[in-house]
């Protein structure tokens, strides 16, 4: 009964979080396009399925991924098996990235952009190895008490320096790759490991030391992809393009097959992470899994919830969002396009399940300092502004790297002035804003806009919105913390 009551609460919260999306859709359909969206029942059904998926996902996280991650980190510390932490960090980082659908999509686009110079499979391994190595660095940071802002400043300075010499065809994809390396399942697990380590080591702060692993996972692939692109464009040669994938069709058989393949994709996404956790739990630590039945039920809820979430998005929100973006581009009204980018970025971010989960963990880790709802709103504002800024760049033109370097330079400067406890969390939040909700809508908007605006190259100008959607929330959260420190009345209150 307790679980059912909690699920009902999560479901109602999910519906409330989806309300801004409904408002944006209705405002544009009724006031701008002056028509009702086609298939309103499908849209309503899709929203309800999304809400059910979010509720299942969040409840499953609390039953399985969060306690398992924190417990594993605690066991490593208490048993003195700190040497196992480093290979564990690499394995989790690699497993979380190599099968990530968004990473696969980015790698395939990189192969297309480079006319075959970049191999999609090799690039996936470059990204996965980058994430694995940086998780080793992140674990060492927590163990040694290194300040995360020093690592972030050094890393982003390197990434920005490489941007000067990297081929223009790869820069947008490189920065986008940083935003898609961590998925909706791996982000909570990586965050739980960091929080578990910080909680188990005397003298560590949950807020300042427990967060930051996700931020490092976002940063290093930008460096790895640019280095790989420089090497390939210097020494590589073009290869024949890959053959097109045949269309599965729209009949009932194709639909059922798509459902089965979609579920298999979700299982593939989760299984490598589960395998790493079980291996280190049973083989390396030789410990039984605490509350195994609850953990199994939780993982199943996460899997089913994530699947329902994606199906609900595909059922109503993605087609409608893409159609609205196409209609606005056809009308050629820059002000309306910018307004749509701002509002849809804000609305979809509020419904991001991983953001909800990390925000609640941050509030629990810092009573009186962080308010989960306020942070979500600030992050959503940052995503909206970032997407709007990226759309503005496509409309007016200008090299992508100048705009993105300016945004990251601002973030680096703010690190010197923002409260130190907020920096790791701010960059973590930037890494959770671009997953299954935001990426498809943002990608469709960027590519469609670049194709419609004269003088723009789809392959160079159509990408990069994800990068803006990742860095602007970081800036917004640090500014919010600076204001909150100076205006005590704005400090967190219980949600």
Short mmCIF file of C-alpha atoms in Angstrom, two decimals:
data_model
loop_
_atom_site.label_atom_id
_atom_site.label_comp_id
_atom_site.label_asym_id
_atom_site.label_seq_id
_atom_site.Cartn_x
_atom_site.Cartn_y
_atom_site.Cartn_z
CA UNK A 1 0.00 0.00 0.00
CA UNK A 2 2.86 2.34 0.78
CA UNK A 3 4.45 1.70 -2.65
CA UNK A 4 1.11 2.28 -4.40
CA UNK A 5 0.59 5.55 -2.55
CA UNK A 6 4.09 6.70 -3.44
CA UNK A 7 3.59 5.74 -7.08
CA UNK A 8 0.35 7.76 -7.17
CA UNK A 9 2.20 10.75 -5.74
CA UNK A 10 4.98 10.45 -8.35
CA UNK A 11 2.35 10.12 -11.10
CA UNK A 12 0.58 13.32 -10.05
CA UNK A 13 3.92 15.16 -9.82
CA UNK A 14 4.83 13.92 -13.31
CA UNK A 15 1.52 15.22 -14.71
CA UNK A 16 2.21 18.57 -13.08
CA UNK A 17 5.71 18.63 -14.60
CA UNK A 18 4.25 17.91 -18.06
CA UNK A 19 1.76 20.77 -17.81
CA UNK A 20 4.18 23.42 -19.22
CA UNK A 21 4.60 21.32 -22.40
CA UNK A 22 0.81 21.20 -22.84
CA UNK A 23 0.58 24.97 -22.32
CA UNK A 24 3.29 25.68 -24.92
CA UNK A 25 1.64 23.37 -27.46
CA UNK A 26 -1.84 24.86 -26.95
CA UNK A 27 -0.61 28.48 -27.06
CA UNK A 28 1.21 27.98 -30.36
CA UNK A 29 -1.50 25.84 -31.92
CA UNK A 30 -4.38 28.15 -30.99
CA UNK A 31 -2.72 31.59 -31.21
CA UNK A 32 -0.03 31.10 -33.87
CA UNK A 33 -1.26 28.29 -36.14
CA UNK A 34 -4.96 28.87 -35.28
CA UNK A 35 -5.78 25.17 -35.38
CA UNK A 36 -6.09 22.25 -33.03
CA UNK A 37 -3.31 19.62 -33.19
CA UNK A 38 -4.12 16.51 -35.18
CA UNK A 39 -4.87 13.44 -33.09
CA UNK A 40 -5.54 15.14 -29.73
CA UNK A 41 -6.44 11.79 -28.16
CA UNK A 42 -3.01 10.41 -29.13
CA UNK A 43 -1.38 13.44 -27.54
CA UNK A 44 -3.34 12.94 -24.30
CA UNK A 45 -2.59 9.20 -24.30
CA UNK A 46 1.09 9.93 -24.90
CA UNK A 47 1.21 12.37 -21.97
CA UNK A 48 -0.44 9.84 -19.64
CA UNK A 49 2.00 7.11 -20.72
CA UNK A 50 4.92 9.51 -20.18
CA UNK A 51 3.62 10.32 -16.68
CA UNK A 52 3.31 6.62 -15.82
CA UNK A 53 6.84 6.03 -17.13
CA UNK A 54 8.30 8.89 -15.07
CA UNK A 55 6.54 7.66 -11.91
CA UNK A 56 7.77 4.08 -12.38
CA UNK A 57 11.28 5.27 -13.22
CA UNK A 58 11.66 7.52 -10.18
CA UNK A 59 10.21 4.94 -7.79
CA UNK A 60 12.47 2.27 -9.28
CA UNK A 61 15.51 4.52 -8.79
CA UNK A 62 14.74 4.82 -5.07
CA UNK A 63 14.38 1.04 -4.76
CA UNK A 64 17.43 -0.03 -6.75
CA UNK A 65 19.94 2.28 -8.42
CA UNK A 66 20.40 4.90 -5.71
CA UNK A 67 20.76 2.44 -2.77
CA UNK A 68 22.90 0.00 -4.80
CA UNK A 69 25.30 2.73 -5.95
CA UNK A 70 25.67 4.26 -2.48
CA UNK A 71 26.01 0.84 -0.83
CA UNK A 72 28.69 -0.29 -3.30
CA UNK A 73 30.78 2.81 -2.70
CA UNK A 74 30.36 2.36 1.05
CA UNK A 75 31.46 -1.28 0.86
CA UNK A 76 34.58 -0.39 -1.13
CA UNK A 77 35.61 2.10 1.55
CA UNK A 78 34.72 -0.01 4.61
CA UNK A 79 36.36 -3.19 3.31
CA UNK A 80 39.55 -1.32 2.41
CA UNK A 81 39.22 -2.40 -1.24
CA UNK A 82 39.97 1.05 -2.57
CA UNK A 83 42.13 -0.45 -5.30
CA UNK A 84 38.99 -1.97 -6.81
CA UNK A 85 37.32 1.42 -7.00
CA UNK A 86 39.40 2.52 -9.98
CA UNK A 87 38.62 -0.45 -12.27
CA UNK A 88 35.00 -0.25 -11.06
CA UNK A 89 34.84 3.42 -12.07
CA UNK A 90 36.29 2.67 -15.51
CA UNK A 91 33.92 -0.28 -16.06
CA UNK A 92 30.83 1.73 -15.08
CA UNK A 93 31.84 4.67 -17.29
CA UNK A 94 32.60 2.45 -20.29
CA UNK A 95 29.45 0.35 -19.87
CA UNK A 96 27.24 3.42 -19.47
CA UNK A 97 28.48 4.99 -22.71
CA UNK A 98 29.26 2.26 -25.22
CA UNK A 99 25.64 1.10 -25.57
CA UNK A 100 24.04 4.54 -25.13
CA UNK A 101 21.67 5.16 -28.08
CA UNK A 102 22.46 8.89 -28.17
CA UNK A 103 26.20 8.12 -28.42
CA UNK A 104 25.48 5.70 -31.28
CA UNK A 105 23.45 8.39 -33.05
CA UNK A 106 26.21 11.00 -32.62
CA UNK A 107 28.83 8.53 -33.89
CA UNK A 108 26.76 7.77 -36.99
CA UNK A 109 26.34 11.49 -37.66
CA UNK A 110 30.10 11.96 -37.27
CA UNK A 111 30.71 9.28 -39.90
CA UNK A 112 28.29 11.10 -42.21
CA UNK A 113 29.80 14.54 -41.57
CA UNK A 114 33.34 13.31 -42.21
CA UNK A 115 32.44 11.53 -45.47
CA UNK A 116 33.54 8.25 -43.92
CA UNK A 117 36.81 9.50 -42.46
CA UNK A 118 35.56 8.91 -38.91
CA UNK A 119 34.48 5.38 -38.17
CA UNK A 120 31.29 5.30 -36.07
CA UNK A 121 32.32 2.21 -34.08
CA UNK A 122 35.81 3.57 -33.34
CA UNK A 123 34.33 6.90 -32.26
CA UNK A 124 31.92 5.13 -29.88
CA UNK A 125 34.88 3.41 -28.25
CA UNK A 126 36.79 6.70 -28.06
CA UNK A 127 33.85 8.25 -26.20
CA UNK A 128 33.32 5.22 -23.94
CA UNK A 129 37.02 4.97 -23.04
CA UNK A 130 37.06 8.74 -22.36
CA UNK A 131 34.16 8.39 -19.91
CA UNK A 132 35.76 5.35 -18.27
CA UNK A 133 39.09 7.12 -17.76
CA UNK A 134 37.50 10.27 -16.43
CA UNK A 135 35.50 8.28 -13.87
CA UNK A 136 38.84 6.98 -12.56
CA UNK A 137 39.89 10.62 -12.22
CA UNK A 138 36.58 11.44 -10.55
CA UNK A 139 36.94 8.63 -8.00
CA UNK A 140 40.51 9.75 -7.22
CA UNK A 141 39.19 13.30 -6.77
CA UNK A 142 36.76 12.19 -4.06
CA UNK A 143 39.35 9.96 -2.36
CA UNK A 144 42.05 12.65 -2.35
CA UNK A 145 39.76 15.61 -1.74
CA UNK A 146 40.78 17.48 -4.89
CA UNK A 147 38.71 20.57 -5.70
CA UNK A 148 36.49 19.84 -8.68
CA UNK A 149 36.67 23.38 -10.05
CA UNK A 150 40.42 23.00 -10.68
CA UNK A 151 39.84 19.89 -12.79
CA UNK A 152 36.97 21.55 -14.65
CA UNK A 153 39.00 24.69 -15.40
CA UNK A 154 41.95 22.66 -16.70
CA UNK A 155 39.70 20.35 -18.73
CA UNK A 156 37.58 23.03 -20.35
CA UNK A 157 40.65 25.16 -21.06
CA UNK A 158 42.05 22.16 -22.95
CA UNK A 159 38.75 21.62 -24.80
CA UNK A 160 38.56 25.28 -25.80
CA UNK A 161 42.20 25.29 -26.89
CA UNK A 162 41.60 22.28 -29.15
CA UNK A 163 38.63 24.08 -30.70
CA UNK A 164 41.06 26.49 -32.39
CA UNK A 165 42.73 23.68 -34.36
CA UNK A 166 39.95 21.10 -34.71
CA UNK A 167 38.23 20.74 -38.10
CA UNK A 168 34.98 22.78 -38.23
CA UNK A 169 33.01 19.69 -39.28
CA UNK A 170 33.74 17.99 -35.96
CA UNK A 171 33.45 20.83 -33.43
CA UNK A 172 29.66 20.89 -33.07
CA UNK A 173 29.50 17.11 -32.83
CA UNK A 174 32.33 17.06 -30.29
CA UNK A 175 30.55 19.48 -27.96
CA UNK A 176 27.25 17.66 -28.51
CA UNK A 177 28.93 14.35 -27.62
CA UNK A 178 29.65 15.70 -24.15
CA UNK A 179 25.95 16.22 -23.60
CA UNK A 180 24.85 12.72 -24.63
CA UNK A 181 27.43 10.44 -23.02
CA UNK A 182 25.47 9.90 -19.83
CA UNK A 183 21.98 8.48 -20.09
CA UNK A 184 18.87 8.59 -17.98
CA UNK A 185 19.91 5.42 -16.08
CA UNK A 186 23.64 5.98 -15.70
CA UNK A 187 23.38 9.56 -14.38
CA UNK A 188 21.59 8.55 -11.15
CA UNK A 189 23.97 5.60 -10.65
CA UNK A 190 27.11 7.70 -11.19
CA UNK A 191 25.71 10.38 -8.87
CA UNK A 192 24.88 7.73 -6.24
CA UNK A 193 28.44 6.38 -6.36
CA UNK A 194 29.86 9.86 -5.80
CA UNK A 195 27.45 10.53 -2.92
CA UNK A 196 28.22 7.13 -1.38
CA UNK A 197 31.96 7.79 -1.50
CA UNK A 198 31.63 11.27 -0.01
CA UNK A 199 29.38 9.94 2.75
CA UNK A 200 31.84 7.14 3.62
CA UNK A 201 35.03 9.22 3.82
CA UNK A 202 35.54 11.46 6.82
CA UNK A 203 35.93 15.13 6.02
CA UNK A 204 34.11 15.03 2.68
CA UNK A 205 31.09 17.19 1.89
CA UNK A 206 28.11 15.51 0.23
CA UNK A 207 27.39 18.60 -1.85
CA UNK A 208 30.92 19.73 -2.77
CA UNK A 209 32.54 16.26 -3.07
CA UNK A 210 29.61 13.92 -3.73
CA UNK A 211 28.64 15.59 -6.99
CA UNK A 212 30.96 16.24 -9.94
CA UNK A 213 31.36 12.78 -11.50
CA UNK A 214 28.70 13.49 -14.13
CA UNK A 215 30.34 16.85 -14.90
CA UNK A 216 33.66 15.17 -15.65
CA UNK A 217 31.90 12.57 -17.83
CA UNK A 218 30.46 15.42 -19.90
CA UNK A 219 33.76 17.28 -20.26
CA UNK A 220 36.31 14.69 -21.34
CA UNK A 221 34.52 13.28 -24.43
CA UNK A 222 34.65 16.79 -25.91
CA UNK A 223 38.43 16.55 -25.72
CA UNK A 224 38.58 12.95 -26.94
CA UNK A 225 36.35 13.54 -29.96
CA UNK A 226 38.26 16.67 -31.01
CA UNK A 227 41.60 14.86 -30.73
CA UNK A 228 40.27 11.95 -32.74
CA UNK A 229 38.84 14.35 -35.34
CA UNK A 230 42.16 16.19 -35.66
CA UNK A 231 44.02 12.90 -36.14
CA UNK A 232 41.51 11.57 -38.68
CA UNK A 233 41.37 14.76 -40.75
CA UNK A 234 45.17 14.93 -40.76
CA UNK A 235 45.95 11.32 -41.62
CA UNK A 236 42.65 9.71 -42.64
CA UNK A 237 40.88 9.57 -45.98
CA UNK A 238 37.25 9.49 -47.05
CA UNK A 239 35.47 6.15 -47.25
CA UNK A 240 32.33 5.07 -49.10
CA UNK A 241 29.15 6.03 -47.22
CA UNK A 242 27.28 3.34 -45.35
CA UNK A 243 24.27 1.84 -47.19
CA UNK A 244 20.91 3.24 -46.12
CA UNK A 245 18.87 1.32 -43.57
CA UNK A 246 15.66 -0.04 -45.11
CA UNK A 247 12.39 1.37 -43.81
CA UNK A 248 10.54 -0.98 -41.51
CA UNK A 249 7.19 0.26 -42.80
CA UNK A 250 4.11 1.57 -41.06
CA UNK A 251 1.99 -1.61 -41.02
CA UNK A 252 1.03 -3.53 -37.89
CA UNK A 253 3.94 -5.95 -38.24
CA UNK A 254 6.44 -3.11 -38.48
CA UNK A 255 4.88 -1.40 -35.47
CA UNK A 256 5.04 -4.55 -33.33
CA UNK A 257 8.61 -5.19 -34.49
CA UNK A 258 9.51 -1.61 -33.58
CA UNK A 259 8.05 -2.08 -30.09
CA UNK A 260 10.06 -5.26 -29.56
CA UNK A 261 13.27 -3.67 -30.87
CA UNK A 262 12.65 -0.63 -28.68
CA UNK A 263 12.32 -2.75 -25.55
CA UNK A 264 15.42 -4.72 -26.58
CA UNK A 265 17.28 -1.41 -26.93
CA UNK A 266 16.29 -0.46 -23.38
CA UNK A 267 17.47 -3.82 -22.07
CA UNK A 268 20.73 -3.42 -23.98
CA UNK A 269 21.17 0.02 -22.42
CA UNK A 270 20.70 -1.21 -18.85
CA UNK A 271 22.32 -4.68 -18.99
CA UNK A 272 25.99 -3.57 -19.23
CA UNK A 273 25.56 -1.40 -16.13
CA UNK A 274 23.78 -4.19 -14.23
CA UNK A 275 26.51 -6.68 -15.24
CA UNK A 276 29.28 -4.39 -13.93
CA UNK A 277 27.46 -3.81 -10.62
CA UNK A 278 26.80 -7.54 -10.06
CA UNK A 279 30.36 -8.53 -11.01
CA UNK A 280 31.94 -6.19 -8.49
CA UNK A 281 29.32 -7.00 -5.85
CA UNK A 282 29.57 -10.80 -6.10
CA UNK A 283 33.02 -11.49 -7.58
CA UNK A 284 35.25 -8.61 -6.49
CA UNK A 285 33.77 -7.80 -3.08
CA UNK A 286 32.30 -11.30 -2.54
CA UNK A 287 29.27 -9.83 -0.82
CA UNK A 288 25.60 -10.62 -1.24
CA UNK A 289 23.37 -7.97 -2.72
CA UNK A 290 21.34 -6.34 0.09
CA UNK A 291 17.57 -6.73 -0.37
CA UNK A 292 17.90 -8.55 -3.73
CA UNK A 293 14.15 -8.84 -4.38
CA UNK A 294 13.60 -5.12 -3.86
CA UNK A 295 16.56 -4.29 -6.11
CA UNK A 296 15.31 -6.60 -8.89
CA UNK A 297 11.81 -5.11 -8.69
CA UNK A 298 13.35 -1.63 -8.74
CA UNK A 299 15.44 -2.38 -11.84
CA UNK A 300 12.38 -3.79 -13.60
CA UNK A 301 10.43 -0.65 -12.70
CA UNK A 302 13.27 1.50 -14.05
CA UNK A 303 13.33 -0.49 -17.30
CA UNK A 304 9.56 -0.54 -17.79
CA UNK A 305 9.26 3.11 -16.75
CA UNK A 306 11.96 4.22 -19.17
CA UNK A 307 10.35 2.21 -21.97
CA UNK A 308 6.88 3.66 -21.25
CA UNK A 309 8.44 7.11 -21.08
CA UNK A 310 10.01 6.83 -24.54
CA UNK A 311 6.90 5.22 -26.08
CA UNK A 312 4.75 8.03 -24.71
CA UNK A 313 7.08 10.64 -26.19
CA UNK A 314 7.03 8.95 -29.59
CA UNK A 315 3.25 8.57 -29.45
CA UNK A 316 2.45 12.24 -29.10
CA UNK A 317 5.10 14.75 -28.14
CA UNK A 318 7.91 14.09 -30.62
CA UNK A 319 5.79 14.15 -33.80
CA UNK A 320 3.91 17.22 -32.59
CA UNK A 321 7.08 19.04 -31.53
CA UNK A 322 8.81 18.29 -34.84
CA UNK A 323 5.71 19.36 -36.80
CA UNK A 324 5.45 22.64 -34.87
CA UNK A 325 9.13 23.37 -35.51
CA UNK A 326 8.64 22.70 -39.24
CA UNK A 327 5.55 24.96 -39.35
CA UNK A 328 7.41 27.80 -37.67
CA UNK A 329 10.37 27.43 -40.02
CA UNK A 330 8.02 27.50 -43.05
CA UNK A 331 6.44 30.73 -41.77
CA UNK A 332 9.91 32.26 -41.53
CA UNK A 333 9.15 34.37 -38.47
CA UNK A 334 12.43 34.65 -36.49
CA UNK A 335 10.75 36.08 -33.37
CA UNK A 336 8.27 33.18 -33.18
CA UNK A 337 11.05 30.63 -33.80
CA UNK A 338 13.12 32.11 -30.97
CA UNK A 339 10.08 32.19 -28.66
CA UNK A 340 9.27 28.55 -29.46
CA UNK A 341 12.88 27.52 -28.80
CA UNK A 342 12.88 29.30 -25.43
CA UNK A 343 9.53 27.94 -24.26
CA UNK A 344 9.90 24.35 -25.49
CA UNK A 345 13.40 24.15 -23.97
CA UNK A 346 12.01 25.31 -20.63
CA UNK A 347 8.96 23.04 -20.77
CA UNK A 348 10.67 19.78 -21.72
CA UNK A 349 13.43 20.28 -19.14
CA UNK A 350 10.93 20.52 -16.28
CA UNK A 351 9.72 17.03 -17.25
CA UNK A 352 13.23 15.51 -17.42
CA UNK A 353 13.20 12.51 -15.00
CA UNK A 354 16.97 12.47 -14.38
CA UNK A 355 16.85 16.17 -13.46
CA UNK A 356 14.04 15.50 -10.98
CA UNK A 357 16.05 12.67 -9.39
CA UNK A 358 19.33 14.60 -9.12
CA UNK A 359 17.55 17.69 -7.79
CA UNK A 360 15.95 15.66 -5.00
CA UNK A 361 19.30 14.04 -4.14
CA UNK A 362 20.92 17.49 -3.98
CA UNK A 363 18.23 18.76 -1.61
CA UNK A 364 18.61 15.71 0.65
CA UNK A 365 22.39 16.19 0.68
CA UNK A 366 22.24 19.87 1.66
CA UNK A 367 19.32 20.76 3.94
CA UNK A 368 18.72 24.51 3.86
CA UNK A 369 21.04 25.19 0.88
CA UNK A 370 19.42 23.60 -2.17
CA UNK A 371 15.74 23.58 -3.09
CA UNK A 372 14.98 20.83 -5.62
CA UNK A 373 12.10 22.64 -7.33
CA UNK A 374 13.95 25.97 -7.52
CA UNK A 375 16.99 24.26 -9.04
CA UNK A 376 14.82 22.53 -11.64
CA UNK A 377 13.24 25.84 -12.63
CA UNK A 378 16.64 27.55 -12.87
CA UNK A 379 18.01 24.69 -14.97
CA UNK A 380 14.94 24.80 -17.23
CA UNK A 381 15.42 28.56 -17.71
CA UNK A 382 19.06 27.88 -18.61
CA UNK A 383 18.13 25.23 -21.17
CA UNK A 384 15.54 27.52 -22.74
CA UNK A 385 18.03 30.37 -22.99
CA UNK A 386 20.71 28.03 -24.36
CA UNK A 387 18.50 26.64 -27.11
CA UNK A 388 17.27 30.14 -27.90
CA UNK A 389 20.87 31.37 -28.14
CA UNK A 390 21.78 28.46 -30.42
CA UNK A 391 18.78 29.12 -32.66
CA UNK A 392 19.76 32.80 -32.83
CA UNK A 393 23.25 31.78 -33.99
CA UNK A 394 21.77 29.70 -36.80
CA UNK A 395 19.49 32.58 -37.86
CA UNK A 396 22.18 35.28 -37.90
CA UNK A 397 25.17 33.10 -38.85
CA UNK A 398 28.66 33.08 -37.40
CA UNK A 399 31.15 30.33 -36.54
CA UNK A 400 29.84 27.89 -33.93
CA UNK A 401 33.14 27.72 -32.03
CA UNK A 402 33.21 31.45 -31.24
CA UNK A 403 29.76 31.30 -29.64
CA UNK A 404 30.34 28.10 -27.66
CA UNK A 405 33.80 29.23 -26.52
CA UNK A 406 32.28 32.47 -25.20
CA UNK A 407 29.67 30.49 -23.23
CA UNK A 408 32.27 28.18 -21.68
CA UNK A 409 34.58 31.11 -20.95
CA UNK A 410 31.76 32.73 -18.95
CA UNK A 411 31.24 29.49 -17.03
CA UNK A 412 34.97 29.27 -16.23
CA UNK A 413 35.04 32.86 -14.95
CA UNK A 414 31.95 32.25 -12.79
CA UNK A 415 33.72 29.32 -11.10
CA UNK A 416 36.03 31.83 -9.40
CA UNK A 417 33.09 33.76 -7.91
CA UNK A 418 30.37 31.15 -7.30
CA UNK A 419 30.12 29.36 -3.91
CA UNK A 420 32.42 26.35 -4.06
CA UNK A 421 29.70 23.97 -2.87
CA UNK A 422 27.57 24.64 -5.98
CA UNK A 423 30.17 24.15 -8.74
CA UNK A 424 30.16 20.35 -8.94
CA UNK A 425 26.34 20.22 -8.77
CA UNK A 426 25.98 22.97 -11.41
CA UNK A 427 28.09 21.07 -13.94
CA UNK A 428 26.34 17.80 -13.05
CA UNK A 429 22.98 19.43 -13.74
CA UNK A 430 24.27 20.59 -17.12
CA UNK A 431 24.94 16.94 -17.94
CA UNK A 432 21.45 15.68 -17.10
CA UNK A 433 19.45 18.19 -19.12
CA UNK A 434 20.04 16.56 -22.52
CA UNK A 435 18.70 13.04 -22.60
CA UNK A 436 15.67 11.21 -23.98
CA UNK A 437 13.31 14.20 -23.69
CA UNK A 438 15.35 17.11 -25.02
CA UNK A 439 17.75 15.63 -27.59
CA UNK A 440 15.25 14.52 -30.30
CA UNK A 441 13.28 17.79 -30.23
CA UNK A 442 16.40 19.96 -30.15
CA UNK A 443 18.11 17.99 -32.94
CA UNK A 444 15.03 18.19 -35.17
CA UNK A 445 14.79 21.96 -34.60
CA UNK A 446 18.48 22.58 -35.34
CA UNK A 447 18.63 20.47 -38.50
CA UNK A 448 15.32 21.83 -39.81
CA UNK A 449 16.36 25.42 -39.19
CA UNK A 450 19.80 24.98 -40.78
CA UNK A 451 18.17 23.43 -43.85
CA UNK A 452 15.67 26.29 -44.16
CA UNK A 453 18.03 29.26 -43.67
CA UNK A 454 19.95 30.25 -46.78
CA UNK A 455 23.72 29.97 -46.49
CA UNK A 456 23.72 27.47 -43.63
CA UNK A 457 25.33 24.03 -43.82
CA UNK A 458 23.11 21.37 -42.25
CA UNK A 459 26.03 19.20 -41.19
CA UNK A 460 27.99 22.07 -39.62
CA UNK A 461 25.27 24.50 -38.45
CA UNK A 462 22.52 21.99 -37.67
CA UNK A 463 24.36 20.55 -34.69
CA UNK A 464 25.47 22.29 -31.52
CA UNK A 465 22.13 23.14 -29.87
CA UNK A 466 22.69 20.29 -27.41
CA UNK A 467 25.98 21.89 -26.38
CA UNK A 468 24.23 25.20 -25.62
CA UNK A 469 21.50 23.33 -23.73
CA UNK A 470 24.25 21.79 -21.57
CA UNK A 471 26.36 24.85 -20.69
CA UNK A 472 23.69 27.53 -20.17
CA UNK A 473 22.11 25.67 -17.20
CA UNK A 474 25.57 25.52 -15.58
CA UNK A 475 25.84 29.31 -15.85
CA UNK A 476 22.26 29.75 -14.60
CA UNK A 477 22.77 27.55 -11.52
CA UNK A 478 26.02 29.28 -10.52
CA UNK A 479 24.41 32.73 -10.90
CA UNK A 480 21.43 31.50 -8.86
CA UNK A 481 23.75 30.31 -6.06
CA UNK A 482 25.62 33.62 -6.06
CA UNK A 483 22.36 35.55 -5.72
CA UNK A 484 21.06 33.14 -3.09
CA UNK A 485 24.19 33.67 -0.98
CA UNK A 486 23.70 37.42 -1.05
CA UNK A 487 19.93 37.41 -0.47
CA UNK A 488 19.24 35.10 2.50
CA UNK A 489 15.48 35.19 2.00
CA UNK A 490 15.95 33.18 -1.19
CA UNK A 491 17.57 30.27 0.63
CA UNK A 492 15.97 26.85 0.35
CA UNK A 493 12.76 26.01 2.13
CA UNK A 494 11.33 22.51 2.38
CA UNK A 495 9.65 21.51 -0.89
#
